[in-house]
Amino acid sequence: MDVETLSRWQFGITTVYHFFFVPITIGMSMLVAVLQTLWVRTGKERYLKLTKFYGKLFLINFALGVATGIVQEFQFGMNWSEYSRFVGDIFGAPLALEGLLAFFLESTFLGLWIFGWDRIPRKLHLMSIWLAAIGTWLSAAFILAANSWMQNPVGFTVDVERGRAELTDFVAVLTNPVLLVTFPHQILACLMTAGALVAAIAGWHMWRLARAERDTTADPTEEIATHRWALRFGAGVMAVAGLGVIISGDLQGKVMYEVQPMKMAAAEALYESESPAAFSLFTVGTLDGSEEIFSVKATHILSFLATGTLDGEVVGINPLNQEYREIYHAQLAEIYGPEVVDQMPAFNPNIAVTYWSFRLMMGLGIVCLLIGMATVWFTRRGKLPPTSRLWLPMMVAFPLAPLLANSFGWIFTEMGRQPWLVFGLMPTFTGVSPGTSMADIIISLSVFTVIYGVLGVIEVRLLLKYIRAGLPDVSAQEPSTTDSEDEPLSFAY
Amino acid sequence: MTTLMTPMTTLIAMEVAAAPSTLQVVWFCLVAVLFLGYFVLEGFDFGVGMLLPVLARDEKERRVMINTIGPVWDGNEVWVLVAGGAMFAAFPEWYATLFSGFYLPLLLILVGLIVRAVAFEYRSKRDDAQWRRRWDWCIIAGSVLPALLWGVAFGNIVRGVPLDANHTYTGSLLTLLNPFALLAGLVMVGLFLTHGAVFIALKTLGDIRGRARRLAGRVGLATAVALVGLATWHNLALANTALVWMPTGIAAVGLLFGLLANRVGREGWAFVGTALTIFGLVITLFGGLFPDVMPASNNPAHGLTVVNASSTPYTLTIMTWAAAIATPVVLAYQGWTYWIFRKRIGVHHIPDPTPESAVPQGSRT
């Protein structure tokens, strides 16, 4: 273990953890805004109940997303100071703009939304959740612009004298082809995740109410109908967004093959070029590629994923390594000095991680599309989902599939970029803070892991508690027309 | 893909190195303004958090205190994210040296901000005294730590720290814990306590309002002594110019004015006074710092200035346009939410615990 390895682990752990909350925040803010719009337009109590119910779950999730997000912005400087020095002229701008244009919007209007129930006019209150949702989209756009630049650096030159990259074309950074395909892919993946969460919770309540109905005389008809609507709404979002995720993901694959062919080759553990190239569903064997014991292969598929044609050539890891040595060794020596060349003998990422994270991302994404479609189909024309015990584990699996698909997607994207921090420009090991000691990182890594672990347990328990509590009673919450001075607040911490 | 720098641009770069460009001055001022906004706004949030165990007598009063900042604390916190982002974009070297050098203090600030953010949102989500007490400690610690450590950090920035030729911090944690920086930390804590107490007096009704005023008077006096000590030390030892004595004067007059207004029950003016004090202090520190951003205590040549720490004119130009267009809009809507939540609150405004927060009988945690 060295400082570089631990810094990478810390960044990985804190980022993957942060990203459990981000897709829910981005997707859910939008779905809650849609629910509230339905309520404002129709006046139906059902939509108000759903807005408040899912709104509360959204906020429990949002708190942890915000809290863990602060760490992200500090970490570039704390653990990756040489990276910050080298790319700050380019990378800092989207981060600053994210704060200025997105975080202010998100936090201010979310505060207004949380505390504004019955205190500000209905339409203004509705506008505040929409503005908060737009804030989350802007935030995604800027941070993806920053990340896309790391995958495919554009619009810059290198000042060797000062040892840094300098921005020459900001429009190129904002229209990076990687960004243009990643943004829709990510936003749709967020909607898919939020849809799955809504569907799972509604499905669980229906299951619970249907089983309780057999034992009691109480009539839960309206409650079941409301959950049924939410189930179909969530599953519908999941199916439509899931389809979009797959289409945008396909486009993304082709851009990726264009700008980072090594990542595509690593995703298939393809050592030698193939034409046509097959896609293996899974492989049992030694993943260093030396021996393959058993694999299931779909012919032509990798060619299609990478090039859009059935017979296109997909270049393998070995020829790419050869080519990269010729291109990059001279460049690296010029920017970082000749000794760096020895530390970059090969340019391929960890094959096992890229191979499996790629498959898990795709597999789970397809599973999401299928369960979304199946749920819409099985609940058509007033039909209710089954009350069997199998339904329960299904409902638990529902939101986990898209969440994990998001995680594996990012693990693939980031691990697939290795050994580069900025592809073709900056090796990962050159970005680490030189003044940071092992002790510093061991302390911070332990502190983050413990705090994140404890907060994770608390958050899941709280979510379950509020999910169990069910739809809120909104009958007593008619907005007061007289602006009374002494009435209790409609919401307070 | 990469084109190397031409001799022409090298020439321009050397010319720029002579004196700060307008854009560099503008961005130094903007970073100062962002930290100023952060300390003025989140300053009273921290004060409210630190005073939670001192001012409130019961659960309803604790909730009154927390709800005075409920709708706005998150927006206030964004100021530090934007300040950090602006530092990264405009002065990457400053951001890199500061954040990697002050590693452990920043870690503690992060821990404080994390537990505090979650505490506000989760505290009332369970109707359980022990649950609330634990989150209260998170709010208290999450307010004390950042208040103290931002003070320590800025004390060290203006005082200078040991840096190597690549601008990497070479000191240890103990280097940062020098008397000057610790005094700066204490002044920050004292100022935020005063500022927060005045804010509570301004935003509440009932007993707690009077208690907050009395406390603001007492803490304010102690803070005034420490503040004058810090400012005098700073100005005499580090930056003995009119540029710093003037804002120092504003800080002193602001605090005096604030405490007098507080004494006669003009809480709005008292708040203006404490805000002015923070303004004066921040401008004193940044004014004394300019044109340095991270002076080196061991060798002046290793230090960072607005010139050798800054981004390219192209990046600064883009950022200037973005800031010029977005900042007025942000200020307008953030100010507007303060206007919406302008009313005072008292214990009678605090609703009963929600039915969902009820803890089922027999369940413990």
mmCIF file with all atom_site columns, N, CA, C and O in Angstrom, chain B residues 24-60:
data_model
loop_
_atom_site.group_PDB
_atom_site.id
_atom_site.type_symbol
_atom_site.label_atom_id
_atom_site.label_alt_id
_atom_site.label_comp_id
_atom_site.label_asym_id
_atom_site.label_entity_id
_atom_site.label_seq_id
_atom_site.pdbx_PDB_ins_code
_atom_site.Cartn_x
_atom_site.Cartn_y
_atom_site.Cartn_z
_atom_site.occupancy
_atom_site.B_iso_or_equiv
_atom_site.pdbx_formal_charge
_atom_site.auth_seq_id
_atom_site.auth_comp_id
_atom_site.auth_asym_id
_atom_site.auth_atom_id
_atom_site.pdbx_PDB_model_num
ATOM 1   N N  . GLN B 1 24 ? -6.741  39.157 -12.406 1.00 0.00 ? 24 GLN B N  1
ATOM 2   C CA . GLN B 1 24 ? -6.245  38.508 -11.193 1.00 0.00 ? 24 GLN B CA 1
ATOM 3   C C  . GLN B 1 24 ? -6.699  39.261 -9.948  1.00 0.00 ? 24 GLN B C  1
ATOM 4   O O  . GLN B 1 24 ? -7.083  38.652 -8.945  1.00 0.00 ? 24 GLN B O  1
ATOM 5   N N  . VAL B 1 25 ? -6.691  40.574 -10.041 1.00 0.00 ? 25 VAL B N  1
ATOM 6   C CA . VAL B 1 25 ? -7.165  41.376 -8.905  1.00 0.00 ? 25 VAL B CA 1
ATOM 7   C C  . VAL B 1 25 ? -8.654  41.134 -8.690  1.00 0.00 ? 25 VAL B C  1
ATOM 8   O O  . VAL B 1 25 ? -9.121  40.935 -7.566  1.00 0.00 ? 25 VAL B O  1
ATOM 9   N N  . VAL B 1 26 ? -9.406  41.124 -9.798  1.00 0.00 ? 26 VAL B N  1
ATOM 10  C CA . VAL B 1 26 ? -10.853 40.895 -9.711  1.00 0.00 ? 26 VAL B CA 1
ATOM 11  C C  . VAL B 1 26 ? -11.142 39.567 -9.024  1.00 0.00 ? 26 VAL B C  1
ATOM 12  O O  . VAL B 1 26 ? -11.982 39.476 -8.127  1.00 0.00 ? 26 VAL B O  1
ATOM 13  N N  . TRP B 1 27 ? -10.409 38.527 -9.422  1.00 0.00 ? 27 TRP B N  1
ATOM 14  C CA . TRP B 1 27 ? -10.699 37.209 -8.851  1.00 0.00 ? 27 TRP B CA 1
ATOM 15  C C  . TRP B 1 27 ? -10.216 37.064 -7.420  1.00 0.00 ? 27 TRP B C  1
ATOM 16  O O  . TRP B 1 27 ? -10.830 36.347 -6.628  1.00 0.00 ? 27 TRP B O  1
ATOM 17  N N  . PHE B 1 28 ? -9.148  37.776 -7.070  1.00 0.00 ? 28 PHE B N  1
ATOM 18  C CA . PHE B 1 28 ? -8.763  37.807 -5.656  1.00 0.00 ? 28 PHE B CA 1
ATOM 19  C C  . PHE B 1 28 ? -9.897  38.419 -4.840  1.00 0.00 ? 28 PHE B C  1
ATOM 20  O O  . PHE B 1 28 ? -10.296 37.897 -3.798  1.00 0.00 ? 28 PHE B O  1
ATOM 21  N N  . CYS B 1 29 ? -10.460 39.519 -5.362  1.00 0.00 ? 29 CYS B N  1
ATOM 22  C CA . CYS B 1 29 ? -11.570 40.179 -4.660  1.00 0.00 ? 29 CYS B CA 1
ATOM 23  C C  . CYS B 1 29 ? -12.794 39.253 -4.608  1.00 0.00 ? 29 CYS B C  1
ATOM 24  O O  . CYS B 1 29 ? -13.484 39.192 -3.584  1.00 0.00 ? 29 CYS B O  1
ATOM 25  N N  . LEU B 1 30 ? -13.051 38.542 -5.709  1.00 0.00 ? 30 LEU B N  1
ATOM 26  C CA . LEU B 1 30 ? -14.229 37.675 -5.718  1.00 0.00 ? 30 LEU B CA 1
ATOM 27  C C  . LEU B 1 30 ? -14.096 36.530 -4.720  1.00 0.00 ? 30 LEU B C  1
ATOM 28  O O  . LEU B 1 30 ? -15.060 36.170 -4.028  1.00 0.00 ? 30 LEU B O  1
ATOM 29  N N  . VAL B 1 31 ? -12.901 35.942 -4.636  1.00 0.00 ? 31 VAL B N  1
ATOM 30  C CA . VAL B 1 31 ? -12.693 34.882 -3.644  1.00 0.00 ? 31 VAL B CA 1
ATOM 31  C C  . VAL B 1 31 ? -12.916 35.454 -2.241  1.00 0.00 ? 31 VAL B C  1
ATOM 32  O O  . VAL B 1 31 ? -13.569 34.838 -1.393  1.00 0.00 ? 31 VAL B O  1
ATOM 33  N N  . ALA B 1 32 ? -12.403 36.682 -2.024  1.00 0.00 ? 32 ALA B N  1
ATOM 34  C CA . ALA B 1 32 ? -12.612 37.331 -0.721  1.00 0.00 ? 32 ALA B CA 1
ATOM 35  C C  . ALA B 1 32 ? -14.099 37.541 -0.458  1.00 0.00 ? 32 ALA B C  1
ATOM 36  O O  . ALA B 1 32 ? -14.594 37.269 0.642   1.00 0.00 ? 32 ALA B O  1
ATOM 37  N N  . VAL B 1 33 ? -14.825 38.004 -1.466  1.00 0.00 ? 33 VAL B N  1
ATOM 38  C CA . VAL B 1 33 ? -16.263 38.256 -1.307  1.00 0.00 ? 33 VAL B CA 1
ATOM 39  C C  . VAL B 1 33 ? -17.009 36.948 -1.007  1.00 0.00 ? 33 VAL B C  1
ATOM 40  O O  . VAL B 1 33 ? -17.921 36.921 -0.170  1.00 0.00 ? 33 VAL B O  1
ATOM 41  N N  . LEU B 1 34 ? -16.605 35.864 -1.679  1.00 0.00 ? 34 LEU B N  1
ATOM 42  C CA . LEU B 1 34 ? -17.293 34.588 -1.451  1.00 0.00 ? 34 LEU B CA 1
ATOM 43  C C  . LEU B 1 34 ? -17.051 34.092 -0.023  1.00 0.00 ? 34 LEU B C  1
ATOM 44  O O  . LEU B 1 34 ? -17.974 33.614 0.642   1.00 0.00 ? 34 LEU B O  1
ATOM 45  N N  . PHE B 1 35 ? -15.807 34.207 0.461   1.00 0.00 ? 35 PHE B N  1
ATOM 46  C CA . PHE B 1 35 ? -15.558 33.811 1.852   1.00 0.00 ? 35 PHE B CA 1
ATOM 47  C C  . PHE B 1 35 ? -16.264 34.767 2.813   1.00 0.00 ? 35 PHE B C  1
ATOM 48  O O  . PHE B 1 35 ? -16.771 34.346 3.849   1.00 0.00 ? 35 PHE B O  1
ATOM 49  N N  . LEU B 1 36 ? -16.316 36.042 2.436   1.00 0.00 ? 36 LEU B N  1
ATOM 50  C CA . LEU B 1 36 ? -17.039 37.020 3.260   1.00 0.00 ? 36 LEU B CA 1
ATOM 51  C C  . LEU B 1 36 ? -18.514 36.621 3.357   1.00 0.00 ? 36 LEU B C  1
ATOM 52  O O  . LEU B 1 36 ? -19.082 36.566 4.456   1.00 0.00 ? 36 LEU B O  1
ATOM 53  N N  . GLY B 1 37 ? -19.123 36.331 2.198   1.00 0.00 ? 37 GLY B N  1
ATOM 54  C CA . GLY B 1 37 ? -20.523 35.897 2.197   1.00 0.00 ? 37 GLY B CA 1
ATOM 55  C C  . GLY B 1 37 ? -20.708 34.655 3.041   1.00 0.00 ? 37 GLY B C  1
ATOM 56  O O  . GLY B 1 37 ? -21.659 34.540 3.822   1.00 0.00 ? 37 GLY B O  1
ATOM 57  N N  . TYR B 1 38 ? -19.764 33.722 2.910   1.00 0.00 ? 38 TYR B N  1
ATOM 58  C CA . TYR B 1 38 ? -19.845 32.488 3.688   1.00 0.00 ? 38 TYR B CA 1
ATOM 59  C C  . TYR B 1 38 ? -19.801 32.776 5.174   1.00 0.00 ? 38 TYR B C  1
ATOM 60  O O  . TYR B 1 38 ? -20.624 32.273 5.944   1.00 0.00 ? 38 TYR B O  1
ATOM 61  N N  . PHE B 1 39 ? -18.862 33.600 5.619   1.00 0.00 ? 39 PHE B N  1
ATOM 62  C CA . PHE B 1 39 ? -18.715 33.843 7.057   1.00 0.00 ? 39 PHE B CA 1
ATOM 63  C C  . PHE B 1 39 ? -19.869 34.680 7.615   1.00 0.00 ? 39 PHE B C  1
ATOM 64  O O  . PHE B 1 39 ? -20.295 34.466 8.746   1.00 0.00 ? 39 PHE B O  1
ATOM 65  N N  . VAL B 1 40 ? -20.364 35.633 6.832   1.00 0.00 ? 40 VAL B N  1
ATOM 66  C CA . VAL B 1 40 ? -21.497 36.429 7.321   1.00 0.00 ? 40 VAL B CA 1
ATOM 67  C C  . VAL B 1 40 ? -22.744 35.553 7.436   1.00 0.00 ? 40 VAL B C  1
ATOM 68  O O  . VAL B 1 40 ? -23.475 35.625 8.420   1.00 0.00 ? 40 VAL B O  1
ATOM 69  N N  . LEU B 1 41 ? -23.003 34.703 6.420   1.00 0.00 ? 41 LEU B N  1
ATOM 70  C CA . LEU B 1 41 ? -24.241 33.928 6.406   1.00 0.00 ? 41 LEU B CA 1
ATOM 71  C C  . LEU B 1 41 ? -24.128 32.656 7.253   1.00 0.00 ? 41 LEU B C  1
ATOM 72  O O  . LEU B 1 41 ? -24.909 32.422 8.170   1.00 0.00 ? 41 LEU B O  1
ATOM 73  N N  . GLU B 1 42 ? -23.133 31.823 6.929   1.00 0.00 ? 42 GLU B N  1
ATOM 74  C CA . GLU B 1 42 ? -23.013 30.593 7.710   1.00 0.00 ? 42 GLU B CA 1
ATOM 75  C C  . GLU B 1 42 ? -22.514 30.916 9.113   1.00 0.00 ? 42 GLU B C  1
ATOM 76  O O  . GLU B 1 42 ? -22.670 30.129 10.027  1.00 0.00 ? 42 GLU B O  1
ATOM 77  N N  . GLY B 1 43 ? -21.932 32.116 9.278   1.00 0.00 ? 43 GLY B N  1
ATOM 78  C CA . GLY B 1 43 ? -21.467 32.529 10.601  1.00 0.00 ? 43 GLY B CA 1
ATOM 79  C C  . GLY B 1 43 ? -22.583 32.487 11.631  1.00 0.00 ? 43 GLY B C  1
ATOM 80  O O  . GLY B 1 43 ? -22.408 31.933 12.719  1.00 0.00 ? 43 GLY B O  1
ATOM 81  N N  . PHE B 1 44 ? -23.751 33.036 11.283  1.00 0.00 ? 44 PHE B N  1
ATOM 82  C CA . PHE B 1 44 ? -24.819 32.976 12.283  1.00 0.00 ? 44 PHE B CA 1
ATOM 83  C C  . PHE B 1 44 ? -25.402 31.571 12.408  1.00 0.00 ? 44 PHE B C  1
ATOM 84  O O  . PHE B 1 44 ? -25.855 31.186 13.483  1.00 0.00 ? 44 PHE B O  1
ATOM 85  N N  . ASP B 1 45 ? -25.366 30.775 11.311  1.00 0.00 ? 45 ASP B N  1
ATOM 86  C CA . ASP B 1 45 ? -25.776 29.358 11.434  1.00 0.00 ? 45 ASP B CA 1
ATOM 87  C C  . ASP B 1 45 ? -24.897 28.647 12.461  1.00 0.00 ? 45 ASP B C  1
ATOM 88  O O  . ASP B 1 45 ? -25.384 27.921 13.321  1.00 0.00 ? 45 ASP B O  1
ATOM 89  N N  . PHE B 1 46 ? -23.575 28.848 12.335  1.00 0.00 ? 46 PHE B N  1
ATOM 90  C CA . PHE B 1 46 ? -22.651 28.226 13.289  1.00 0.00 ? 46 PHE B CA 1
ATOM 91  C C  . PHE B 1 46 ? -22.941 28.720 14.700  1.00 0.00 ? 46 PHE B C  1
ATOM 92  O O  . PHE B 1 46 ? -22.932 27.953 15.659  1.00 0.00 ? 46 PHE B O  1
ATOM 93  N N  . GLY B 1 47 ? -23.190 30.039 14.810  1.00 0.00 ? 47 GLY B N  1
ATOM 94  C CA . GLY B 1 47 ? -23.490 30.605 16.122  1.00 0.00 ? 47 GLY B CA 1
ATOM 95  C C  . GLY B 1 47 ? -24.727 29.956 16.725  1.00 0.00 ? 47 GLY B C  1
ATOM 96  O O  . GLY B 1 47 ? -24.717 29.545 17.894  1.00 0.00 ? 47 GLY B O  1
ATOM 97  N N  . VAL B 1 48 ? -25.778 29.839 15.937  1.00 0.00 ? 48 VAL B N  1
ATOM 98  C CA . VAL B 1 48 ? -27.011 29.207 16.422  1.00 0.00 ? 48 VAL B CA 1
ATOM 99  C C  . VAL B 1 48 ? -26.713 27.777 16.869  1.00 0.00 ? 48 VAL B C  1
ATOM 100 O O  . VAL B 1 48 ? -27.148 27.338 17.935  1.00 0.00 ? 48 VAL B O  1
ATOM 101 N N  . GLY B 1 49 ? -25.939 27.064 16.072  1.00 0.00 ? 49 GLY B N  1
ATOM 102 C CA . GLY B 1 49 ? -25.608 25.677 16.418  1.00 0.00 ? 49 GLY B CA 1
ATOM 103 C C  . GLY B 1 49 ? -24.813 25.582 17.712  1.00 0.00 ? 49 GLY B C  1
ATOM 104 O O  . GLY B 1 49 ? -25.105 24.761 18.578  1.00 0.00 ? 49 GLY B O  1
ATOM 105 N N  . MET B 1 50 ? -23.816 26.465 17.865  1.00 0.00 ? 50 MET B N  1
ATOM 106 C CA . MET B 1 50 ? -22.978 26.409 19.069  1.00 0.00 ? 50 MET B CA 1
ATOM 107 C C  . MET B 1 50 ? -23.774 26.793 20.310  1.00 0.00 ? 50 MET B C  1
ATOM 108 O O  . MET B 1 50 ? -23.483 26.323 21.415  1.00 0.00 ? 50 MET B O  1
ATOM 109 N N  . LEU B 1 51 ? -24.778 27.659 20.146  1.00 0.00 ? 51 LEU B N  1
ATOM 110 C CA . LEU B 1 51 ? -25.537 28.148 21.290  1.00 0.00 ? 51 LEU B CA 1
ATOM 111 C C  . LEU B 1 51 ? -26.682 27.209 21.688  1.00 0.00 ? 51 LEU B C  1
ATOM 112 O O  . LEU B 1 51 ? -27.360 27.444 22.690  1.00 0.00 ? 51 LEU B O  1
ATOM 113 N N  . LEU B 1 52 ? -26.878 26.151 20.886  1.00 0.00 ? 52 LEU B N  1
ATOM 114 C CA . LEU B 1 52 ? -27.998 25.237 21.145  1.00 0.00 ? 52 LEU B CA 1
ATOM 115 C C  . LEU B 1 52 ? -28.050 24.763 22.600  1.00 0.00 ? 52 LEU B C  1
ATOM 116 O O  . LEU B 1 52 ? -29.115 24.810 23.225  1.00 0.00 ? 52 LEU B O  1
ATOM 117 N N  . PRO B 1 53 ? -26.929 24.324 23.189  1.00 0.00 ? 53 PRO B N  1
ATOM 118 C CA . PRO B 1 53 ? -27.017 23.851 24.578  1.00 0.00 ? 53 PRO B CA 1
ATOM 119 C C  . PRO B 1 53 ? -27.036 24.995 25.583  1.00 0.00 ? 53 PRO B C  1
ATOM 120 O O  . PRO B 1 53 ? -27.299 24.775 26.764  1.00 0.00 ? 53 PRO B O  1
ATOM 121 N N  . VAL B 1 54 ? -26.735 26.222 25.144  1.00 0.00 ? 54 VAL B N  1
ATOM 122 C CA . VAL B 1 54 ? -26.600 27.339 26.073  1.00 0.00 ? 54 VAL B CA 1
ATOM 123 C C  . VAL B 1 54 ? -27.907 28.116 26.205  1.00 0.00 ? 54 VAL B C  1
ATOM 124 O O  . VAL B 1 54 ? -28.364 28.416 27.310  1.00 0.00 ? 54 VAL B O  1
ATOM 125 N N  . LEU B 1 55 ? -28.516 28.413 25.055  1.00 0.00 ? 55 LEU B N  1
ATOM 126 C CA . LEU B 1 55 ? -29.665 29.330 25.069  1.00 0.00 ? 55 LEU B CA 1
ATOM 127 C C  . LEU B 1 55 ? -31.002 28.645 25.306  1.00 0.00 ? 55 LEU B C  1
ATOM 128 O O  . LEU B 1 55 ? -31.885 29.212 25.931  1.00 0.00 ? 55 LEU B O  1
ATOM 129 N N  . ALA B 1 56 ? -31.165 27.437 24.785  1.00 0.00 ? 56 ALA B N  1
ATOM 130 C CA . ALA B 1 56 ? -32.482 26.792 24.854  1.00 0.00 ? 56 ALA B CA 1
ATOM 131 C C  . ALA B 1 56 ? -32.668 26.114 26.204  1.00 0.00 ? 56 ALA B C  1
ATOM 132 O O  . ALA B 1 56 ? -31.750 25.486 26.722  1.00 0.00 ? 56 ALA B O  1
ATOM 133 N N  . ARG B 1 57 ? -33.882 26.271 26.765  1.00 0.00 ? 57 ARG B N  1
ATOM 134 C CA . ARG B 1 57 ? -34.165 25.641 28.055  1.00 0.00 ? 57 ARG B CA 1
ATOM 135 C C  . ARG B 1 57 ? -34.878 24.319 27.891  1.00 0.00 ? 57 ARG B C  1
ATOM 136 O O  . ARG B 1 57 ? -34.870 23.493 28.789  1.00 0.00 ? 57 ARG B O  1
ATOM 137 N N  . ASP B 1 58 ? -35.584 24.138 26.760  1.00 0.00 ? 58 ASP B N  1
ATOM 138 C CA . ASP B 1 58 ? -36.316 22.875 26.565  1.00 0.00 ? 58 ASP B CA 1
ATOM 139 C C  . ASP B 1 58 ? -36.342 22.527 25.070  1.00 0.00 ? 58 ASP B C  1
ATOM 140 O O  . ASP B 1 58 ? -35.817 23.259 24.240  1.00 0.00 ? 58 ASP B O  1
ATOM 141 N N  . GLU B 1 59 ? -37.007 21.396 24.799  1.00 0.00 ? 59 GLU B N  1
ATOM 142 C CA . GLU B 1 59 ? -37.027 20.884 23.432  1.00 0.00 ? 59 GLU B CA 1
ATOM 143 C C  . GLU B 1 59 ? -37.656 21.880 22.455  1.00 0.00 ? 59 GLU B C  1
ATOM 144 O O  . GLU B 1 59 ? -37.146 22.099 21.360  1.00 0.00 ? 59 GLU B O  1
ATOM 145 N N  . LYS B 1 60 ? -38.762 22.505 22.864  1.00 0.00 ? 60 LYS B N  1
ATOM 146 C CA . LYS B 1 60 ? -39.420 23.450 21.940  1.00 0.00 ? 60 LYS B CA 1
ATOM 147 C C  . LYS B 1 60 ? -38.504 24.636 21.632  1.00 0.00 ? 60 LYS B C  1
ATOM 148 O O  . LYS B 1 60 ? -38.460 25.105 20.495  1.00 0.00 ? 60 LYS B O  1
#
